[in-house]
Coordinates of C-alpha atoms in Angstrom, one line a residue:
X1 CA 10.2 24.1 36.6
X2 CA 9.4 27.3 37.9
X3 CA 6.0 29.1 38.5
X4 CA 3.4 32.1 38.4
X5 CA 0.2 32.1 39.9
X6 CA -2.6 34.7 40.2
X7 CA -4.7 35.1 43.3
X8 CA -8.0 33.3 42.0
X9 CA -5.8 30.7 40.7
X10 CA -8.4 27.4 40.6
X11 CA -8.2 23.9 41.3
X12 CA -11.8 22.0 40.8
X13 CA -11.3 18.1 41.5
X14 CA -14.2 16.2 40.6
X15 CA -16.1 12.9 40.0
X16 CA -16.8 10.6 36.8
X17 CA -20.0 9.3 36.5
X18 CA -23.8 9.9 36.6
X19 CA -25.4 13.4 36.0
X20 CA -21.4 15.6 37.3
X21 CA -20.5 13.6 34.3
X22 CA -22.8 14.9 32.0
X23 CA -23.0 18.3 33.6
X24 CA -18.9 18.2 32.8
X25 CA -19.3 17.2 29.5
X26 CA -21.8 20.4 28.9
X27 CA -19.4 22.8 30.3
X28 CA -16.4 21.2 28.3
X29 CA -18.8 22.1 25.4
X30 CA -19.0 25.2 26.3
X31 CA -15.1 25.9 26.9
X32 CA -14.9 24.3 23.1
X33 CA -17.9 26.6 21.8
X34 CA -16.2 30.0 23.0
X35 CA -12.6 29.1 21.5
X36 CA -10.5 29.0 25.0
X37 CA -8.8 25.9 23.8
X38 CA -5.3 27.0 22.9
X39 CA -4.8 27.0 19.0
X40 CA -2.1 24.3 18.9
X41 CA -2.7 21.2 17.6
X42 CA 0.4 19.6 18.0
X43 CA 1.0 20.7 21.5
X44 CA -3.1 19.5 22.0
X45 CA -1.7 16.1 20.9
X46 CA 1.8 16.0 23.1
X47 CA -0.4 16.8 26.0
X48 CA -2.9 14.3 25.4
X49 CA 0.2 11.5 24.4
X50 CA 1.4 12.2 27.8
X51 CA -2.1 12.0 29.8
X52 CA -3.0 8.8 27.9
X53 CA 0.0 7.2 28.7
X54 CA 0.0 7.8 32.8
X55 CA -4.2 6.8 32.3
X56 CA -2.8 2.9 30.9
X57 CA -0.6 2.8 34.2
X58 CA -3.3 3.9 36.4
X59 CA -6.2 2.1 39.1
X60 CA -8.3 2.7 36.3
X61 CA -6.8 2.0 32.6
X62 CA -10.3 1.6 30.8
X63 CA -11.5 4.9 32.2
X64 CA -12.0 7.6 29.3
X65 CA -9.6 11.1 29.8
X66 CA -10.0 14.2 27.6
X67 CA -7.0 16.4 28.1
X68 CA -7.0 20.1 27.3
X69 CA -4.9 22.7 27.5
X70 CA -6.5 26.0 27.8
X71 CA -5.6 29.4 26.0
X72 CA -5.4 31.8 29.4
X73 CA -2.8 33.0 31.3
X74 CA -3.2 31.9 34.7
X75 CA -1.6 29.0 36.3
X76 CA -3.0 26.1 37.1
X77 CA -4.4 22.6 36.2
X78 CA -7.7 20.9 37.4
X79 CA -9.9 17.9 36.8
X80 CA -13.7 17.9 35.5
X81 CA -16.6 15.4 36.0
X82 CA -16.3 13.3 32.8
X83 CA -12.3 12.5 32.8
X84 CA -11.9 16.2 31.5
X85 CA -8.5 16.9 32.6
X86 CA -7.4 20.8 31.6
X87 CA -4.3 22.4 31.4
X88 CA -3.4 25.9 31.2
X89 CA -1.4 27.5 28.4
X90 CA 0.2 29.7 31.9
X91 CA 1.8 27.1 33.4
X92 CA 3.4 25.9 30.9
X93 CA 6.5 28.3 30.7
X94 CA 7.6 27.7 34.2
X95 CA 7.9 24.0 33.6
X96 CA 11.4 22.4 32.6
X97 CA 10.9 19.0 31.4
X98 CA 8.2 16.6 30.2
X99 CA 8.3 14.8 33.6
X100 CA 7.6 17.7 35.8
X101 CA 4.6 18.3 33.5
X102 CA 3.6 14.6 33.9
X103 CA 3.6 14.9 37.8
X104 CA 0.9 17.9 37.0
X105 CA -1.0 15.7 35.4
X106 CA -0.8 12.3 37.1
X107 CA -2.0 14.1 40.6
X108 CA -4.9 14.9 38.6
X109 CA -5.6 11.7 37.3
X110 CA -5.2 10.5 40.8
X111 CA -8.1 12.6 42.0
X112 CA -10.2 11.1 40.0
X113 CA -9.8 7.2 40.0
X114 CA -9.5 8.1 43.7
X115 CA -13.1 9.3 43.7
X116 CA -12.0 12.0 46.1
X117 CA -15.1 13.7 45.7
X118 CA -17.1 11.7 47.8
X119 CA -16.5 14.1 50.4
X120 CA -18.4 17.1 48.7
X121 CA -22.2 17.0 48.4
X122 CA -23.2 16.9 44.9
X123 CA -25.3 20.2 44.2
X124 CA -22.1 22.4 45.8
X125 CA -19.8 20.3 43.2
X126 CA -22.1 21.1 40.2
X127 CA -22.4 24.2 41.3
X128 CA -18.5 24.7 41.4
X129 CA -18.3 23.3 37.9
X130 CA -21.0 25.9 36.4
X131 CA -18.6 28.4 38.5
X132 CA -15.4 27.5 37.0
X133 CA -16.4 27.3 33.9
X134 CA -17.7 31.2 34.1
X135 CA -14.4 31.9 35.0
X136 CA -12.2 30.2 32.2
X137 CA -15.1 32.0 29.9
X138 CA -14.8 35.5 31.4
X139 CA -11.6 35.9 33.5
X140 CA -13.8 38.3 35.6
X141 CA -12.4 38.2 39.0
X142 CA -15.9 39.7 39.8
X143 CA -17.6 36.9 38.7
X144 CA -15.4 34.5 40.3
X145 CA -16.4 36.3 44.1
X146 CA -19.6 36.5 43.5
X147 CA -19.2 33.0 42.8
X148 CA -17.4 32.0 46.0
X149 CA -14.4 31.2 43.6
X150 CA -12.4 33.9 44.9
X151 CA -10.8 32.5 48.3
X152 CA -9.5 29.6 49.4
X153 CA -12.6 27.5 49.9
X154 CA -12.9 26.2 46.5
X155 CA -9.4 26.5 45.5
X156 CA -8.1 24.4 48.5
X157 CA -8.8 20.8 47.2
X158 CA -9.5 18.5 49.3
X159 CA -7.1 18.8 52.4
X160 CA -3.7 18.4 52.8
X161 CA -4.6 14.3 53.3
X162 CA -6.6 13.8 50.1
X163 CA -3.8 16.0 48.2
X164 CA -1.0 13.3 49.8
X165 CA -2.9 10.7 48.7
X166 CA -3.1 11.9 45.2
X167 CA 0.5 12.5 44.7
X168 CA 1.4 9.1 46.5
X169 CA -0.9 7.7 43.5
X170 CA 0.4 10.5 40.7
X171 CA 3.7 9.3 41.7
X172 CA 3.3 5.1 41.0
X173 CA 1.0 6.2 37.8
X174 CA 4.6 8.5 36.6
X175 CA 6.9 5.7 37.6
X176 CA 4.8 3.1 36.0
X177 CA 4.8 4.9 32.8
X178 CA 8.8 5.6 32.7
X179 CA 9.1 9.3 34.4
X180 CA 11.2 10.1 37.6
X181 CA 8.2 11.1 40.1
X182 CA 10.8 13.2 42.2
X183 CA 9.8 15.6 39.4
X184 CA 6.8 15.9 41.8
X185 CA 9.4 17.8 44.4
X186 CA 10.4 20.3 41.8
X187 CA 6.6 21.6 41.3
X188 CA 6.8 22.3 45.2
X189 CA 9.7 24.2 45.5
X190 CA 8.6 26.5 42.6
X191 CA 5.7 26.8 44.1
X192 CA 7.1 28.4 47.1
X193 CA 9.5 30.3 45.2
X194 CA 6.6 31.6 43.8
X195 CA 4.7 32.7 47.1
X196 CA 8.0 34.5 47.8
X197 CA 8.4 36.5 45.4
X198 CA 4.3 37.3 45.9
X199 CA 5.2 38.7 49.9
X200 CA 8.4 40.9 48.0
X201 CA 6.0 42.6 46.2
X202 CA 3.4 42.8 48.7
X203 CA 5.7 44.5 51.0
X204 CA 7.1 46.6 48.3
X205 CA 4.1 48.2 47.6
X206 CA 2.0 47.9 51.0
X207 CA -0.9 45.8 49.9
X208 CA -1.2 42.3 51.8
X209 CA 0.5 39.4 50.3
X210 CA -1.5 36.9 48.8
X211 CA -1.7 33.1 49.1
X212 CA -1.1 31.0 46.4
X213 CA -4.2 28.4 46.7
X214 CA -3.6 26.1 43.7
X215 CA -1.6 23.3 43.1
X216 CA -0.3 22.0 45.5
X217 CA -0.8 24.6 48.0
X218 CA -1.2 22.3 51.0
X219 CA 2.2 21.1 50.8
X220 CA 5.3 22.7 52.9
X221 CA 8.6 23.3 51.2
X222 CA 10.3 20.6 52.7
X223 CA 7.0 18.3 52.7
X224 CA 8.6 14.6 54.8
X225 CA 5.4 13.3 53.7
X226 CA 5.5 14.2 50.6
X227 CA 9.4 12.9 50.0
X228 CA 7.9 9.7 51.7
X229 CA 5.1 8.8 49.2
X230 CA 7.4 9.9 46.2
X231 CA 10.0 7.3 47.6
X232 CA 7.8 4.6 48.2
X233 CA 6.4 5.1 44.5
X234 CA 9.9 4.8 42.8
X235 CA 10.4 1.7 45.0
X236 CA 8.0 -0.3 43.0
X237 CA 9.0 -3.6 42.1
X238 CA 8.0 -3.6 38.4
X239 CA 8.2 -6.9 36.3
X240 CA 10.4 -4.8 33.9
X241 CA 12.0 -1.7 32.8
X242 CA 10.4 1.1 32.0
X243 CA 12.3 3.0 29.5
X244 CA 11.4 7.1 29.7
X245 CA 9.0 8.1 27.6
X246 CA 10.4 11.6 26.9
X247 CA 12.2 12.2 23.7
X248 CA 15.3 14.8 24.5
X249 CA 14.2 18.6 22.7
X250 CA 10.8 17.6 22.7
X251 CA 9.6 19.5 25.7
X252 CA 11.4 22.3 24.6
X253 CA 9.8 22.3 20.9
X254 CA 6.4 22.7 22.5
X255 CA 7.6 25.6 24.7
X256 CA 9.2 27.9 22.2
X257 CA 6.9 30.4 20.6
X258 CA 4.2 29.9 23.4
X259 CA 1.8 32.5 23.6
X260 CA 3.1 34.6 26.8
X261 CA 0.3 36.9 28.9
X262 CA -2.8 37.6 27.4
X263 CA -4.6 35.2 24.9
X264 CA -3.2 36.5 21.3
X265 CA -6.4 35.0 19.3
X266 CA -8.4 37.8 19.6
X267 CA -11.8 35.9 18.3
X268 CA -15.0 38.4 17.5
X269 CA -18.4 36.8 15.9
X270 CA -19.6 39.3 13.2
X271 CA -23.2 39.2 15.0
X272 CA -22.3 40.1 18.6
X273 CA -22.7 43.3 19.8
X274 CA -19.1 44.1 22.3
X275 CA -19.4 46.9 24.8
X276 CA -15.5 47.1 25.4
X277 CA -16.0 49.8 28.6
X278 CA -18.4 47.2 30.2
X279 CA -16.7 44.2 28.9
X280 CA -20.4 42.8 28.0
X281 CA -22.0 41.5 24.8
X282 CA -24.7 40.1 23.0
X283 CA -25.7 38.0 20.1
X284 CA -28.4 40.1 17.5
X285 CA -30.1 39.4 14.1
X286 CA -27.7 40.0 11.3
X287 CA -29.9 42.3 10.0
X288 CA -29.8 44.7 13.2
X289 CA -28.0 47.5 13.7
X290 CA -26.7 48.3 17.4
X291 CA -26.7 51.9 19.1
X292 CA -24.9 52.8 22.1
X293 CA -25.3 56.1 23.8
X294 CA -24.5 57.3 27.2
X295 CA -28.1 56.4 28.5
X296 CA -28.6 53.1 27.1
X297 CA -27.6 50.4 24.1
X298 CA -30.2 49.8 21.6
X299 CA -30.5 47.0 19.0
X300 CA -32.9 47.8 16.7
X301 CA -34.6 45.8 13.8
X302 CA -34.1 47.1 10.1
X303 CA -37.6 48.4 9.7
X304 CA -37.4 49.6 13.0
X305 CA -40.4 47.0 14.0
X306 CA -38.3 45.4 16.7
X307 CA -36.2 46.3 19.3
X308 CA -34.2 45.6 22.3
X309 CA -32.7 48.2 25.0
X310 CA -30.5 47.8 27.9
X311 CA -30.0 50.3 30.8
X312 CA -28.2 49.2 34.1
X313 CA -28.6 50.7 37.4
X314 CA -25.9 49.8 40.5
X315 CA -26.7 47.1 42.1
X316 CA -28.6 47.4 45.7
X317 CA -28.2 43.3 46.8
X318 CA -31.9 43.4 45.5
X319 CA -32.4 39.8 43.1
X320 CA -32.9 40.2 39.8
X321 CA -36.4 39.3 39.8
X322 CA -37.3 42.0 42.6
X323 CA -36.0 44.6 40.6
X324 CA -37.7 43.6 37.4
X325 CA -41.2 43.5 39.6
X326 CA -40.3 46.9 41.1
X327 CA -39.6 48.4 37.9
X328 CA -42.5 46.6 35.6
X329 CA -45.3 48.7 34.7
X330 CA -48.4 46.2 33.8
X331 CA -49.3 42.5 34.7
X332 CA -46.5 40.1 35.0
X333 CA -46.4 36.6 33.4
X334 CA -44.1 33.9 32.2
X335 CA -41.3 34.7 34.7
X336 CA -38.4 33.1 34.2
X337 CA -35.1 32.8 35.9
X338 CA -32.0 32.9 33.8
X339 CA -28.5 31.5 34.4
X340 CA -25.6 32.0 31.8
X341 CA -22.3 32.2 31.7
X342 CA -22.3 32.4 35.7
X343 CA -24.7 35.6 35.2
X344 CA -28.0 35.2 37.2
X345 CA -31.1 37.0 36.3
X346 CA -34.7 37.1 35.3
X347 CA -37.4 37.4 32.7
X348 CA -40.8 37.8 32.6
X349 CA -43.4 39.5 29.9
X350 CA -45.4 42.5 30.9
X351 CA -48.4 43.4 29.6
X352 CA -50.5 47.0 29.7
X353 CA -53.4 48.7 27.4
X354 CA -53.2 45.8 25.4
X355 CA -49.4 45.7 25.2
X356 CA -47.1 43.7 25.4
X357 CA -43.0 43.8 26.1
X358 CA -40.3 41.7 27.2
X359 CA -38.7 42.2 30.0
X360 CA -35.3 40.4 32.0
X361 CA -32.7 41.8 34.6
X362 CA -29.2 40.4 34.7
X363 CA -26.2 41.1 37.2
X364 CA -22.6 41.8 35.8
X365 CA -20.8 44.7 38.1
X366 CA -24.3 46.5 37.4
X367 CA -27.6 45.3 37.0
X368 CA -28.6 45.1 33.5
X369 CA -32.4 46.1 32.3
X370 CA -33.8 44.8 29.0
X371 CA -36.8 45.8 27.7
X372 CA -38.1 44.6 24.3
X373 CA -41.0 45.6 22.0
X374 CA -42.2 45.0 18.7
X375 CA -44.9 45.2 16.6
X376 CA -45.9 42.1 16.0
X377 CA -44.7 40.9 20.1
X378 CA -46.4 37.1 19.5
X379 CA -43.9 36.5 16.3
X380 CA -40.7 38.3 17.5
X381 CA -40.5 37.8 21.7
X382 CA -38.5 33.9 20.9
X383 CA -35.9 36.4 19.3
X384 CA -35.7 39.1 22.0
X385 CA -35.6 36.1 24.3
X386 CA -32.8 35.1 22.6
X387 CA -30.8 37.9 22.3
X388 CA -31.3 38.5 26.1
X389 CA -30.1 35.1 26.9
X390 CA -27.1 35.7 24.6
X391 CA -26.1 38.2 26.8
X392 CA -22.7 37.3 28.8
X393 CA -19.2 39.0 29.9
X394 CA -16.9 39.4 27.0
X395 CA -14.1 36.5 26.6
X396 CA -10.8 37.4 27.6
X397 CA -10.0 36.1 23.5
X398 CA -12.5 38.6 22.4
X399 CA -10.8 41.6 24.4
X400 CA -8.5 43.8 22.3
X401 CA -5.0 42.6 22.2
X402 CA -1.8 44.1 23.1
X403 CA 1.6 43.4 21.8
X404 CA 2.0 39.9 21.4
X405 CA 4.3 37.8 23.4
X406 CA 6.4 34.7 23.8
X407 CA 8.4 32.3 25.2
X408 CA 11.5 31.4 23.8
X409 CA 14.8 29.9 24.4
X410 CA 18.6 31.9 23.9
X411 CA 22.0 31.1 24.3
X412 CA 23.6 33.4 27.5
X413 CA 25.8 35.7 25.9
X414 CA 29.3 36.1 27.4
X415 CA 29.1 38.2 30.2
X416 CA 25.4 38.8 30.6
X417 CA 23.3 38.4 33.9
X418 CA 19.5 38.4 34.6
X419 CA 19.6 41.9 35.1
X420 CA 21.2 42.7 31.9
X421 CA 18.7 40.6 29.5
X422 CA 15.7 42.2 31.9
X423 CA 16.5 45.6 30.2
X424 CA 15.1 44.3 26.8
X425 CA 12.4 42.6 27.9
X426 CA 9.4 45.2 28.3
X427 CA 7.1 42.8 31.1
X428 CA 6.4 43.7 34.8
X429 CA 9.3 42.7 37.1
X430 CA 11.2 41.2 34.2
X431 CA 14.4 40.3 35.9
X432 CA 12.2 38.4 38.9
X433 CA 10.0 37.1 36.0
X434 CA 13.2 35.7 34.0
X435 CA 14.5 34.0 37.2
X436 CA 11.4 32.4 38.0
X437 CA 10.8 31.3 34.6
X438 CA 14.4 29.7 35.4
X439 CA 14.5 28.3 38.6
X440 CA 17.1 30.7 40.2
X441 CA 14.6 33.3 42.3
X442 CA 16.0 35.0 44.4
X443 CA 19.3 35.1 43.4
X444 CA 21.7 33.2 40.5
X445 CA 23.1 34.2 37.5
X446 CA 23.4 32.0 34.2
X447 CA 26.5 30.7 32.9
X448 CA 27.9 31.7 29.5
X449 CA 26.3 29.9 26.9
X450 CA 23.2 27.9 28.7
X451 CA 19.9 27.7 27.0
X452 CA 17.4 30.2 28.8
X453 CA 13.7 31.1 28.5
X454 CA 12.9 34.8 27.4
X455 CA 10.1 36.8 26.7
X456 CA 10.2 38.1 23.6

């Protein structure tokens, strides 16, 4: 298995049970809702076959899992309240068996029928969750800062302890079920590959190297520990054999033609308004027509009865609501704070010479002003309420896409290094990509004839 990550890479372990398992149940909905489930049904179902099966060889066999693999590029795997175990389509590629992905998902399983979260107080967790969620939704790496979701103190897990104590039980859950847990060792040494090649191009190009934070990141390459609990785990003394659960080409069925990069699915809703500069948009009337000019955007009912505008001004570290009351002309009421998609903001109406309007602020990079009118203010505000709440960061599926790419598998032609096959392959730092991809970074050359993954 071999391994990417990006800087805001996340891990969220978290509990079952109570009100964190209805709050992850709402924001599994809303992952659902906004299409970031990867459109493959079959590979849905492998994933889910695999999860289910370490589940019946776990502490807690009865407890209900929903496993998901996710349609974005970065690489990782995490655990939400409910059982809601998610995948992402990312790491994928760098895995090279059926087993190593099993050890993925065991550890998670094992942070939740360890109940691991006991350590974290309850509002931060459900806070996390809303967090996380904005970021699968928006892939905003300003939404994940201003979310504390950018450094290490979310993405850490739970300590290098906690983390042993999960593989020690992903490990007996994998053995259990059939699969070699010194598969687990395999994710840790492309992990590190990983954070090597991340310090090459740091000093390359003069910028600081990062820290991979995700999976795993607690663990050293040669982790004693680690080789300890994965021993004791295949030491087991079963009451029987446990054939392997993995059917040979299987894995590699799944991988070919995965989506490679950016999410391919490209989904718009005909009664959205997208801002592509801004990377914001909004749901409207289907009857409205939208206007954007270089002052303002403005949605506008047919008649021209109706209508909603939105400046934005830079942000000052003022709230929401203080800008709104420093900007509001006539007596405040209703105020409202809002909260969507990670977005905070506020609403209130306003009311002069008899007058009525809606007004809200939201922050996104900018902070965003809405002012609506209309004619007849009692019958239409509920809409320009609506519209205002509808306002969010563009998904990354609704972004324009690129050339598509993907994954598949060739035969090494005779003679032909990693260098060589880089030259066709139009991706940044292909021939490092192709070697991580293929477990031989730094340094390694196929043989004539093995099966290798390519980006095509």
């Amino acid at each position: 298995m071999r391994l990417v990550t990006t800087v805001a890479a996340l891990v969220l372990l978290l509990p079952l049970g109570g009100a964190l398992a209805g709050k992850g149940e709402e924001e599994h909905q809303k992952i659902v809702d906004s299409g970031q489930v990867y459109d493959d049904p079959e590979l849905q179902a492998y994933v889910n076959r695999i999860g289910q099966s370490l589940v019946a060889n776990s502490d807690k066999p009865d407890q209900k899992f929903t496993f998901t693999v996710l349609d974005t590029e970065m690489i990782n795997a995490f655990a939400a309240p409910g059982g809601y175990i998610y995948i992402s389509r990312g790491l994928l590629p760098f895995l090279d068996s059926e087993e190593e992905l099993a050890g993925v998902i065991g550890h998670e399983i094992a942070h939740v029928t360890a109940n691991h979260h006991g350590r974290r107080g309850r509002q931060d967790i459900t806070n996390k969750i809303v967090a996380t969620t904005a970021y699968i939704l928006t892939g905003s790496g300003d939404i994940a800062e201003a979310s504390t979701m950018y450094g290490a103190e979310l993405i850490s897990g739970f300590g290098r302890d906690m983390e042993l104590e999960a593989d020690g039980l992903g490990a007996e859950y994998m053995y259990k079920t059939g699969y070699d847990p010194q598969a687990l060792l395999e994710v840790i040494g492309v992990l590190k590959d990983q954070e090597q090649f991340q310090r090459v191009k740091a000093r390359a190009s003069g910028k600081p190297a990062g820290t991979y934070h995700g999976l795993y990141a607690t663990h050293p390459r040669n982790d004693k520990r680690l080789q300890t609990v994965i021993s004791k785990a295949s030491e087991l003394d079963l009451d029987h054999y446990v054939e392997s659960p993995e059917q040979p080409g299987e894995f590699r069925s799944h991988i070919q033609g995965l989506v490679w990069g950016p999410s391919i699915q490209g989904q718009r809703d005909d009664n959205r308004y997208y801002h592509n500069k801004l990377a914001f948009t909004f749901e409207h009337p289907e009857d409205w027509t939208v206007e954007s000019g270089s002052r303002a955007v403005v949605a506008s009912a047919p008649d021209g009865s109706a209508s909603l505008t939105i400046t934005l001004r830079r942000k000052d570290g003022s709230t929401p609501e203080s800008v709104l009351r420093g900007s509001a002309r006539g007596e405040l009421s209703g105020g409202t704070e809002l909260e969507q998609a990670g977005l905070k903001g506020y609403s209130a109406v306003a009311s002069s010479g008899g007058i009525s309007r809606r007004l809200a602020v939201i922050d996104y990079n900018y902070s965003y002003l809405f002012q609506g009118q209309s004619d007849n203010f009692a019958a239409d505000d509920a809409t320009l309420l609506q519209m205002i709440e509808s306002f969010r960061p563009v998904h990354p599926q609704e972004k324009q896409a690129g050339t598509p790419r993907y994954v598949q598998y060739i035969q090494v032609p005779r003679g032909a290094t990693f260098a060589s096959i880089a030259t066709s392959i139009r991706i940044p730092h292909a021939e490092e990509q192709l070697r991580l991809l293929n477990g031989m970074y730094p340094r390694g050359e196929p043989r004539t004839g093995d099966w290798i993954k390519v980006i095509r």
